[in-house]
Coordinates of C-alpha atoms and ligand atoms in Angstrom, one line a residue:
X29 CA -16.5 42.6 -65.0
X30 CA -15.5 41.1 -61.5
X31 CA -12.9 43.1 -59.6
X32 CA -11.0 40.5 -59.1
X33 CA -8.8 42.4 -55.8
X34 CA -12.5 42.9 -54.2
X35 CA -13.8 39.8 -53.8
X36 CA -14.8 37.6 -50.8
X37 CA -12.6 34.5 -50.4
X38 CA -16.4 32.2 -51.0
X39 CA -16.9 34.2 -54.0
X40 CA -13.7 33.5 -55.2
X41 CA -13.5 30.1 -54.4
X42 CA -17.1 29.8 -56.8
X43 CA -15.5 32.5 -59.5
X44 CA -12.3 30.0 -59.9
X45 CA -14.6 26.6 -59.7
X46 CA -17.0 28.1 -62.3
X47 CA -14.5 29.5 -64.6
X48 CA -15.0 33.0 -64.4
X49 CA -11.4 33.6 -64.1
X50 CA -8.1 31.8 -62.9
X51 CA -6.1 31.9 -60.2
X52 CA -3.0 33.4 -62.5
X53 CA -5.3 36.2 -63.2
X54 CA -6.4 37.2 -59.6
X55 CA -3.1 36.3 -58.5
X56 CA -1.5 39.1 -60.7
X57 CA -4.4 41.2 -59.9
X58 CA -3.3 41.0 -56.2
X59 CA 0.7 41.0 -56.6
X60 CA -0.3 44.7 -58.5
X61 CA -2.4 46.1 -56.2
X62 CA 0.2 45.4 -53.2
X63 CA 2.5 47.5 -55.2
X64 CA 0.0 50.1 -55.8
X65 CA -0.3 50.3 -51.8
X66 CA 3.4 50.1 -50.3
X67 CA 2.8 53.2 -48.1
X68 CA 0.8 51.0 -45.9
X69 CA 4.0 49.0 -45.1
X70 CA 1.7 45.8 -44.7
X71 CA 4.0 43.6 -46.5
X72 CA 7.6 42.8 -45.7
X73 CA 8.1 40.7 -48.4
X74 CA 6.3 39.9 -51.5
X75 CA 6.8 36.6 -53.3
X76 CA 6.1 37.2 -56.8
X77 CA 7.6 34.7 -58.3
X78 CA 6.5 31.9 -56.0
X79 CA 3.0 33.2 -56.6
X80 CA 2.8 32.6 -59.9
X81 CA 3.6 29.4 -59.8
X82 CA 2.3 28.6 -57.2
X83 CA -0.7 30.0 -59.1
X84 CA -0.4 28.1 -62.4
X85 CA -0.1 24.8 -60.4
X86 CA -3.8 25.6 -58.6
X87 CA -5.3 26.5 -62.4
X88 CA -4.1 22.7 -62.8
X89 CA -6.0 21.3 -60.2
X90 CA -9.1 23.5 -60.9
X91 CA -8.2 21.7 -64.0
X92 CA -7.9 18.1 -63.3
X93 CA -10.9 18.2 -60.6
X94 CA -9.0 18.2 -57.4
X95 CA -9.4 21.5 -56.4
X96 CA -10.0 22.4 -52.4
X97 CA -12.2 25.3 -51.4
X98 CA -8.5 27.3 -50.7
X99 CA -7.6 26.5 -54.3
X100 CA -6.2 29.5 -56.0
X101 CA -7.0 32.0 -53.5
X102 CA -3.9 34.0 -53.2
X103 CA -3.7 34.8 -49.4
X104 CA -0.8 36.3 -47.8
X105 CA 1.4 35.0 -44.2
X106 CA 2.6 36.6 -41.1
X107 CA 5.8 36.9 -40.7
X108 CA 6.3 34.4 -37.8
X109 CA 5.5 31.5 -40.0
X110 CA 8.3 29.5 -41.2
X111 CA 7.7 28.9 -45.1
X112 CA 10.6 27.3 -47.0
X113 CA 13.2 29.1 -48.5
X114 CA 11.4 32.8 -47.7
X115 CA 12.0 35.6 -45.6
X116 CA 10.7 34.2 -42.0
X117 CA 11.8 36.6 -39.0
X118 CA 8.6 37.4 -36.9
X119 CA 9.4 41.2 -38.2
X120 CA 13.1 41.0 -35.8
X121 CA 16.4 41.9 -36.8
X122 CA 17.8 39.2 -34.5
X123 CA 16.7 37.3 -37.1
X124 CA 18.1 39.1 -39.8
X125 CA 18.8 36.3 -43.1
X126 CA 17.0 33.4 -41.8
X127 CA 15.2 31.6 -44.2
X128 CA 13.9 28.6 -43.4
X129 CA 15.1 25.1 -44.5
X130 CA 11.3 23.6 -43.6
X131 CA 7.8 24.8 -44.2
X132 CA 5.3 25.6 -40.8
X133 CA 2.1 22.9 -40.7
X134 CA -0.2 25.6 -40.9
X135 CA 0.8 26.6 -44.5
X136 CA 1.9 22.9 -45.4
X137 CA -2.2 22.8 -45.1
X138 CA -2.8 25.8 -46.7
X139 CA -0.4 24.9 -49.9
X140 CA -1.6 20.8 -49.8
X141 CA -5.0 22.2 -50.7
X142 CA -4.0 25.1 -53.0
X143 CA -3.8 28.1 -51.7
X144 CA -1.1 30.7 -53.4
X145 CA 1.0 32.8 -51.4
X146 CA 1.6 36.3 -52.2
X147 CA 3.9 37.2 -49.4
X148 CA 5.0 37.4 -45.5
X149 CA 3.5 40.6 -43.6
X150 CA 4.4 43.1 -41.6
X151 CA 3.7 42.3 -37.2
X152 CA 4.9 43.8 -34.1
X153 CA 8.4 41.5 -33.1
X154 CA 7.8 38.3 -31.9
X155 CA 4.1 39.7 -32.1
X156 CA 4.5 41.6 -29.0
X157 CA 2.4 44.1 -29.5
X158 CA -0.9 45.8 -29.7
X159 CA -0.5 48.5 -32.7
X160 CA 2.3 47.1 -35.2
X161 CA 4.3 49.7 -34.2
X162 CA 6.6 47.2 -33.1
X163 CA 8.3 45.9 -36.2
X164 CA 11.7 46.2 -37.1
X165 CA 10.9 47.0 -40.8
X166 CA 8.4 50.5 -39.2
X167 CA 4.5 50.5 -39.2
X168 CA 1.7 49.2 -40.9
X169 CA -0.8 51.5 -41.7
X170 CA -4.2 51.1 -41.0
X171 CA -5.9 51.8 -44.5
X172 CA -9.0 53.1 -42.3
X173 CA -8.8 56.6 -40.8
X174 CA -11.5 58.6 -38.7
X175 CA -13.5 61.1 -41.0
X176 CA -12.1 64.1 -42.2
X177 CA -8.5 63.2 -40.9
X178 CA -5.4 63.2 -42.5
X179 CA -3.3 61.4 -40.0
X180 CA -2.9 57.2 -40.2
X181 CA -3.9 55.3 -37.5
X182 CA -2.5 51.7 -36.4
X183 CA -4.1 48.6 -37.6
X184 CA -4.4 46.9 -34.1
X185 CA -1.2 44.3 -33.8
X186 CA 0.3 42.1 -33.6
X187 CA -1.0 40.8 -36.6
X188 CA -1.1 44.1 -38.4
X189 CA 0.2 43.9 -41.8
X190 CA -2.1 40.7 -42.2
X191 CA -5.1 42.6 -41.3
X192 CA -4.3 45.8 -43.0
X193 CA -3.2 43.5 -46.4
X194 CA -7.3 42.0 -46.0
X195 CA -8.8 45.4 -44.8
X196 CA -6.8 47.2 -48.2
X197 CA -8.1 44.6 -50.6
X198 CA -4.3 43.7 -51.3
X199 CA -5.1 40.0 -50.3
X200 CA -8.2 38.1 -50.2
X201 CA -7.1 36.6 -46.4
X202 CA -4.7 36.3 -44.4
X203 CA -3.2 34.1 -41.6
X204 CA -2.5 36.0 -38.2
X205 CA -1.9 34.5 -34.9
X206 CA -2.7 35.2 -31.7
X207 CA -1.5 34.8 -28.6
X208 CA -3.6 37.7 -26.0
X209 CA -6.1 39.1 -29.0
X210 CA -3.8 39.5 -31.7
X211 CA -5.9 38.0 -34.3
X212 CA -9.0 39.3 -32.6
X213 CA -8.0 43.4 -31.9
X214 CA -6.7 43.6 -35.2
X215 CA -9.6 42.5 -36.4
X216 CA -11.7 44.4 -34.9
X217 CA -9.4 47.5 -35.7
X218 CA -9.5 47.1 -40.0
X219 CA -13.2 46.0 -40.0
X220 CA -12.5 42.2 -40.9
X221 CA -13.4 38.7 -39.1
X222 CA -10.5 37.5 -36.9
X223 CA -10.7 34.0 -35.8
X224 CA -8.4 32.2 -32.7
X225 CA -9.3 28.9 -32.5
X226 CA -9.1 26.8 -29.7
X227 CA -5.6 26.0 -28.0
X228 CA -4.2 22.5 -30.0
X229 CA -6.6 23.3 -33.0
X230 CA -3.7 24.2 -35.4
X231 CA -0.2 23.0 -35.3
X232 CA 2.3 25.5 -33.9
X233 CA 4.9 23.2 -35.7
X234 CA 7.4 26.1 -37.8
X235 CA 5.4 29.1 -35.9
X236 CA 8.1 31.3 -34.4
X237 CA 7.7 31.0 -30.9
X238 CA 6.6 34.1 -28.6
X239 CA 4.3 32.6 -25.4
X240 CA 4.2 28.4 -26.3
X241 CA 1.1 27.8 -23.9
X242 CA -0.6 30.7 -25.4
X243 CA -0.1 31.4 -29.3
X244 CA -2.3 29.7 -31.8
X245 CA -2.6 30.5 -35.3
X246 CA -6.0 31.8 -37.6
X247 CA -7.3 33.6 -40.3
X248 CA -7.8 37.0 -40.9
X249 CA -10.7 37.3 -43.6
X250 CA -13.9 39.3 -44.9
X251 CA -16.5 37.5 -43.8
X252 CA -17.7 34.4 -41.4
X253 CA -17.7 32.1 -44.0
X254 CA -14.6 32.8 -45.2
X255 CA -13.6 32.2 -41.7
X256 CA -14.9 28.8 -41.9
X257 CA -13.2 28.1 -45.2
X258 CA -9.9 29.1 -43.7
X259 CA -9.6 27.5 -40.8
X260 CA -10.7 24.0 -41.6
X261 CA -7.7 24.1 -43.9
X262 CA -5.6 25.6 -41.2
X263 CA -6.4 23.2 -38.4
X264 CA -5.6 19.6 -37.8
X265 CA -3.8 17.4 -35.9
X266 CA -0.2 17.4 -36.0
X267 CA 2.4 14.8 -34.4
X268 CA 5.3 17.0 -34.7
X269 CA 3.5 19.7 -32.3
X270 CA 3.1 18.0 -28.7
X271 CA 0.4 20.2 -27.6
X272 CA -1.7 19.6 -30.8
X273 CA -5.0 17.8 -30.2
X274 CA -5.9 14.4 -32.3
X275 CA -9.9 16.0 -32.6
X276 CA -11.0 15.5 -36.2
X277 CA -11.4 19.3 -38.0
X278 CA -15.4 19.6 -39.0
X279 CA -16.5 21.0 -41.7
X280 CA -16.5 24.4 -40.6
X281 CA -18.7 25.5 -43.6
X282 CA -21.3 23.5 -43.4
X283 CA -22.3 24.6 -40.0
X284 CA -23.1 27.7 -41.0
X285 CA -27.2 27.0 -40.7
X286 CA -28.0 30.5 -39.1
X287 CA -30.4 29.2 -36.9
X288 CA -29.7 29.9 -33.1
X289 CA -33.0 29.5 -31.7
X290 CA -32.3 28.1 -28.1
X291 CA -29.2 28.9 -28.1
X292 CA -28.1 30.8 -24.4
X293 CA -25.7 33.6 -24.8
X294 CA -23.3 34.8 -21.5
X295 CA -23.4 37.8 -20.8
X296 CA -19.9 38.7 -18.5
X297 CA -21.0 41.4 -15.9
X298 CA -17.2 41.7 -15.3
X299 CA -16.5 43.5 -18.5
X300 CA -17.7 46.4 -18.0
X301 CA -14.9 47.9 -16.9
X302 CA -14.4 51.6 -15.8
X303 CA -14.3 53.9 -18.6
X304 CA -15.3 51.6 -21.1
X305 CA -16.5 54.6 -24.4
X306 CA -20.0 54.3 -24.4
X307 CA -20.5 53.9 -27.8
X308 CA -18.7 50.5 -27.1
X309 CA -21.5 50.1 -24.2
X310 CA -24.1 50.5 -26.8
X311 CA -22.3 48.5 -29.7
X312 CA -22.3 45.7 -27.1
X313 CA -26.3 46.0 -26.2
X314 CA -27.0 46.3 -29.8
X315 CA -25.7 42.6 -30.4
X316 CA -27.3 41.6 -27.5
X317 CA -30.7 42.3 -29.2
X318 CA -29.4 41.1 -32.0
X319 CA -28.9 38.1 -30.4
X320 CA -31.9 37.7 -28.9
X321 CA -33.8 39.4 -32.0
X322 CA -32.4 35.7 -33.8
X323 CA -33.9 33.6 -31.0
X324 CA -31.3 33.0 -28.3
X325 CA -31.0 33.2 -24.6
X326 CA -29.8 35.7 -22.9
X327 CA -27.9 34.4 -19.8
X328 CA -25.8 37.1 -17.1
X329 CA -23.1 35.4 -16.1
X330 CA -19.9 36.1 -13.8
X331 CA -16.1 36.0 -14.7
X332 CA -15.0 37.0 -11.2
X333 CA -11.5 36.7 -12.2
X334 CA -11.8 38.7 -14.8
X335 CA -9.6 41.7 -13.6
X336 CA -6.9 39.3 -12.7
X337 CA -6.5 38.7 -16.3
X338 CA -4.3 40.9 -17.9
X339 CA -1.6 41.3 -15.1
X340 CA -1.9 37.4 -15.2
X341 CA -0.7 37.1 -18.7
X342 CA 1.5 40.1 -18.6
X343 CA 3.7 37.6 -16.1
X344 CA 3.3 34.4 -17.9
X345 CA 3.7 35.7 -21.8
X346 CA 6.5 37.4 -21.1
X347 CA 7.9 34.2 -18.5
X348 CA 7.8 32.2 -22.1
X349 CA 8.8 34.5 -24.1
X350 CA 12.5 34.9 -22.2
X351 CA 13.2 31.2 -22.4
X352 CA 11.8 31.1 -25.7
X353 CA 14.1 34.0 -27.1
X354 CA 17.3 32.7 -25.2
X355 CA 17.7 30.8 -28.3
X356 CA 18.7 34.1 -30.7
X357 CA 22.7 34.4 -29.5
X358 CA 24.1 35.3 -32.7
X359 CA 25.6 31.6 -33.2
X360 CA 23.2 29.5 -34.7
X361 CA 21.5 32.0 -36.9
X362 CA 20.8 35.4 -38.1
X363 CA 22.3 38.8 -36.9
X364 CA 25.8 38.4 -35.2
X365 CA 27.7 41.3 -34.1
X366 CA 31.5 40.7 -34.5
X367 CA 34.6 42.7 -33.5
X368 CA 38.1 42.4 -33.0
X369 CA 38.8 40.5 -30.2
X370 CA 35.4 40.0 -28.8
X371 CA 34.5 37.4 -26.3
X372 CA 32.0 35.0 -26.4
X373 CA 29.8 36.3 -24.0
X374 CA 30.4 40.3 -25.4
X375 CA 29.3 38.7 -28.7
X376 CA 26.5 37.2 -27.1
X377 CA 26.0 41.0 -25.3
X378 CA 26.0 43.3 -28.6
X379 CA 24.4 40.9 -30.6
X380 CA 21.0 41.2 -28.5
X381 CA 21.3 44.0 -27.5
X382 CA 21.2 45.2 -31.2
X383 CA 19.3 42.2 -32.4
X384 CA 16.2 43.3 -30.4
X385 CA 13.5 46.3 -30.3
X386 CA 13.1 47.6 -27.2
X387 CA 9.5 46.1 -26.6
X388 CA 11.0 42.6 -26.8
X389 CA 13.6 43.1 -24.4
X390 CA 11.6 45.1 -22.0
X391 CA 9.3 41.6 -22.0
X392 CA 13.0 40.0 -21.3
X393 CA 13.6 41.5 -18.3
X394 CA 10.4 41.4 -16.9
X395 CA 10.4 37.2 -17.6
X396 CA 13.7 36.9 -16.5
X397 CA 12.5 38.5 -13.2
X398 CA 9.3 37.0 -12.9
X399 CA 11.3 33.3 -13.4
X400 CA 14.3 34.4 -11.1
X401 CA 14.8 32.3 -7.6
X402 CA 13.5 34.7 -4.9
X403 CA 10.8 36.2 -7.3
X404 CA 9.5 32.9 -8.9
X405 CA 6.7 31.8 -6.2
X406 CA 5.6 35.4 -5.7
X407 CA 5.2 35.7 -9.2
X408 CA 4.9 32.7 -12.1
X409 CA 3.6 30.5 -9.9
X410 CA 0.8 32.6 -8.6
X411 CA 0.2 33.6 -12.0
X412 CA 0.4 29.9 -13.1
X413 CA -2.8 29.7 -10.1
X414 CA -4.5 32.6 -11.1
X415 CA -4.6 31.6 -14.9
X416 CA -5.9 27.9 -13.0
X417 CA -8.9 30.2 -11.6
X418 CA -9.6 31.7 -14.8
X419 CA -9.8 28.5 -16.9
X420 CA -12.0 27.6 -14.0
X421 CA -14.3 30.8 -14.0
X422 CA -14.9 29.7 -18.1
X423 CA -15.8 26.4 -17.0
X424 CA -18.5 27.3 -14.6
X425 CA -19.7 29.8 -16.8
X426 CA -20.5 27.1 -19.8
X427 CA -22.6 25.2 -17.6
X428 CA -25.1 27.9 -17.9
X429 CA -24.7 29.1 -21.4
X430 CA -23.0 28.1 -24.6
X431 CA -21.6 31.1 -25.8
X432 CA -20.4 34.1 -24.0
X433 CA -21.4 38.1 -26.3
X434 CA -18.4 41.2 -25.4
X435 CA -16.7 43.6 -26.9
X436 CA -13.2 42.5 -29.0
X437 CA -11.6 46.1 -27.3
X438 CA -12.1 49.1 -25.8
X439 CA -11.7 51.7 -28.2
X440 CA -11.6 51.8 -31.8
X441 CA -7.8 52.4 -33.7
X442 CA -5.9 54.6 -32.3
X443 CA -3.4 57.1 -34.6
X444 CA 0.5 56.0 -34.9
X445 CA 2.4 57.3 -32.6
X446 CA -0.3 58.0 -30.1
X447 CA 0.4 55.0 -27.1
X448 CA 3.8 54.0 -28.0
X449 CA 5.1 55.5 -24.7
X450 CA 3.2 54.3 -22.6
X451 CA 3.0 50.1 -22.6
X452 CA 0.6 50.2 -19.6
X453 CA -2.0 52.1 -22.3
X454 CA -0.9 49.9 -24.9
X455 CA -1.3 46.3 -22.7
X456 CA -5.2 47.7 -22.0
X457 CA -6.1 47.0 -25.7
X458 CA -6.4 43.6 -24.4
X459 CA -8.6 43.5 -21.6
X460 CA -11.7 41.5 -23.4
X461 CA -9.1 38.9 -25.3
X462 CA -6.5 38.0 -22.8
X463 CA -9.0 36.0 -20.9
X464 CA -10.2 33.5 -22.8
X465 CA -6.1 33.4 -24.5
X466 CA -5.3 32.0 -20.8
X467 CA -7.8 29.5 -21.0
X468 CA -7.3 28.2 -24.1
X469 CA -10.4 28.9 -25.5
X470 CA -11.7 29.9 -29.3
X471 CA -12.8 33.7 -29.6
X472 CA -13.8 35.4 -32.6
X473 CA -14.2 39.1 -33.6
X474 CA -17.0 40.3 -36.2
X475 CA -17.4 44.0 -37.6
X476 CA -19.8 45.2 -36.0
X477 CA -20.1 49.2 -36.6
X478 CA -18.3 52.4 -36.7
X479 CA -17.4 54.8 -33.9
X480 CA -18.4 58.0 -34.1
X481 CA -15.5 59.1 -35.6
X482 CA -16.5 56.7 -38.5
X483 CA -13.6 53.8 -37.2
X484 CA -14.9 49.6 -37.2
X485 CA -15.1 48.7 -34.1
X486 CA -15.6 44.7 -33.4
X487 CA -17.9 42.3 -30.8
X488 CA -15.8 39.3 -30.1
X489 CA -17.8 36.0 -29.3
X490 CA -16.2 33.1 -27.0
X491 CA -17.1 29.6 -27.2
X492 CA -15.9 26.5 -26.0
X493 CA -13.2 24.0 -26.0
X494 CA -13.3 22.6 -29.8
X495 CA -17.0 24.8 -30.2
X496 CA -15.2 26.2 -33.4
X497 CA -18.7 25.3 -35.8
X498 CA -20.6 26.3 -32.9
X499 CA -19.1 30.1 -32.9
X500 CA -18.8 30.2 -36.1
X501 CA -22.7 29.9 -36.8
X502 CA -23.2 32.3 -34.0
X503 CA -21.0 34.9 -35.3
X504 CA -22.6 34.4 -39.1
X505 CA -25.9 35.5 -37.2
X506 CA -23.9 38.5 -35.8
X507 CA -22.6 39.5 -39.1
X508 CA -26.4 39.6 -40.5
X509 CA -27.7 41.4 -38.2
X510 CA -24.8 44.0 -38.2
X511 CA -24.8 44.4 -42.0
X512 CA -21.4 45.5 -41.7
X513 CA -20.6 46.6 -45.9
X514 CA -18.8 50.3 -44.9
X515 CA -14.6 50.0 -46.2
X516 CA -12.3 52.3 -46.0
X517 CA -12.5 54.7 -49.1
X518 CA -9.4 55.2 -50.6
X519 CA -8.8 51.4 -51.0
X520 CA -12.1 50.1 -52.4
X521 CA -13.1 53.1 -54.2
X522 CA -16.8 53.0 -55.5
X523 CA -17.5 50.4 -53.6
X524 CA -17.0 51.9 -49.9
Ligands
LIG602 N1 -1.0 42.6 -27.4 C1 -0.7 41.3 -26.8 C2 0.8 41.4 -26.4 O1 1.5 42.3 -26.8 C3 -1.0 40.2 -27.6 C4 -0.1 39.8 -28.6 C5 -0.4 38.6 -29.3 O2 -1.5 38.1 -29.2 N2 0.5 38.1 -30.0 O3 1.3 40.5 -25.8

């Protein structure tokens, strides 16, 4: 018999259109195996309930002949979404209580065509964060661990839980979002295909805001077409988001042809940075054959503002992010801190400072600072240049190739515990995604191998502005190639 927790989201989709079994059934299959697995902390909260019926109401469409491709699939949400009525904090005590009175447009989408959700997962706060080791309610685990080792390592961040939940086969997908690689590291980190679409793809309408010009939502999933699937639900034009675009959403699916002949793949010279693992080196050269194996170009290109690019977002996230969280003052919802005869501003005071985790307010001050009079020209603003040049480098780039092949990061997981003292380690991780983040552009991370310590490790493919199909396809002939079938033991038993 099917197991019905081990399934891609396509096979699904057929399984439930065909009548092999019903969403109720893989629904239930799901909300078991996530309490079978709680020690990997992936899920804050788990929606039972609102599953099944959520559940019976797809059997009736399956029914009735309206089904969607995301019909039935029970797929679980970060924590930053706002879904009605449900546990919605982005992982932060500040938010402590708040439950939405609306639903985000993202998972409007996803519910309008039938998907069932089987709860909100675990992130870093505010997805700041490269490890989920950021999160108010503790870690996620990372349900992969290096051979022979007994330790847990992270899952990548900030979407964590989301990945870990896929990687664990405690949810077919998963929604993450990502606003410097954290679809795309995490991805790369549990062995699974991240997706960040291009900025104004998908509504940010009811996303918890960390960095507005940067964070966009995508899936999390097991394969490329699942990716596909997933997103075309995902995406669309929203008016209630000003910085969503009015481009129709493709069918994402059907683009999948496999056939890149002609195609000319960029190949940054900037990124290969000092000290890059060689086993990443040779992951990365591998895919270039692979590449070219399928019948595309292989272009070099130049990013010179490449190195630029992290201390460039590491002024402009964090700019947003303290005018986006000035909004959390204990008075118009979630944790307050009261006390006899406390003013305003001391309420204001203790309620911050025990509403947020250390990582967040460290981003604070550094926003606050970077926005200050005195500091603001010598700072934002040359950052607000810098990420000009960037955008700029991307542009001249795709007038020689169509694509551009690197690696999603420079190392493979990392054990808990391991960089959580030292941010400067931890803001590395994203090196290869930040870039095209500043841009605005789509990036997408396929399993690609293991480390040598037996750990996935993911190439990330870039594309251009609304070149979602386009990168899709490409990353479908990457997945191929790579063969990537290895998951982690203990969760998928006989079938690792
Ligand atoms: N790791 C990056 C950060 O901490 C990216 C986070 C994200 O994409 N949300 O800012």
């Amino acid at each position: 018999m099917t197991d019905l927790t081990k399934m891609t989201l396509s096979a699904a989709r057929d399984g439930l259109q065909g009548g092999d079994f019903t969403s109720a059934e893989i629904t239930e299959a799901h909300l078991s195996a996530i309490a079978d697995a709680s020690d990997l902390n992936a899920f804050i909260e788990v929606t039972s309930d609102q599953a099944m019926d959520m559940a019976a109401k797809a059997d009736a469409m399956i029914k009735d002949g309206s089904a969607k491709a995301m019909t039935g699939i029970p797929i679980a949400i970060k924590d930053l979404y706002c879904t009605k009525g449900v546990h919605s904090q982005s992982a932060s005590h500040i938010l402590d209580g708040f439950k939405p009175e609306y639903e985000s447009t993202v998972t409007s989408n996803l519910w309008a065509d039938g998907a069932v959700m089987l709860g909100k997962t675990n992130q870093d706060e505010f997805a700041m964060g490269s490890s989920n080791e950021n999160s108010y309610y503790g870690p996620v685990k990372n349900p992969w661990r290096a051979d022979g080792e007994t330790k847990d390592y992270v899952p990548g961040g900030s979407s964590g839980g989301s990945a870990a939940a896929v990687a664990a086969n405690i949810s077919i997908a998963a929604t993450g979002t990502d606003t410097g690689g954290s679809i795309r590291q995490p991805a790369s980190f549990a062995g699974l295909v991240g997706l960040k679409p291009t900025y104004g793809r998908c509504s940010r309408w009811g996303m918890i805001a960390f960095a507005s010009s940067l964070d966009q939502a995508g899936p999390l999933t097991r394969s490329v077409r699942d990716a596909a699937i997933m997103m075309e639900s995902m995406a669309g034009y929203d008016p209630k988001d000003s910085t969503s675009t009015n481009v129709p959403v493709p069918n994402y699916e059907a683009a999948l042809s496999g056939d890149i002949r002609g195609l000319k793949v960029g190949i940054p010279k900037e990124y290969r940075v000092d000290g890059m693992p060689g086993e990443i080196e040779k992951l990365w050269s591998q895919g270039i054959d692979w590449l070219k194996s399928a019948g595309a170009q292989i272009v070099d290109i130049s990013l010179p503002h490449t190195k630029y690019a992290l201390p460039t977002y590491y002024i402009v996230a964090p700019a947003e992010c303290s005018s986006n969280l000035a909004r959390y003052d204990g008075v118009k919802y979630g944790l307050r801190v009261t006390g006899d005869n406390l003013s305003l501003d001391d309420m204001y005071k203790k309620t911050r400072a025990a509403g947020f985790g250390d990582e967040v307010k460290r981003r604070i001050l550094i926003g606050t600072y970077v926005l200050s009079a005195g500091y603001y020209d010598a700072y934002y603003l040359k950052a607000q240049r810098v990420r000009t040049l960037i955008a700029g480098d991307f542009k001249a780039a795709y007038e020689k190739c169509d694509v551009i092949l690197t690696p999603t990061a420079p190392s493979a997981a990392f054990a808990l515990g391991d960089k959580v003292s030292d941010p400067l380690a931890m803001y590395l991780n994203d090196v290869f995604t930040v870039p095209a983040s500043l841009a605005g552009l789509p990036g997408i991370s396929i399993p690609a191998g293991l480390s040598a310590e037996g750990l996935p490790l993911g190439l990330q493919l870039l594309g251009q502005a609304f070149g979602e199909s386009e990168l899709l396809n490409v990353a479908s002939v990457l997945e191929s190639a790579a063969g990537f079938t290895q998951k982690p033991a203990k969760w998928w038993g006989e079938n690792s």
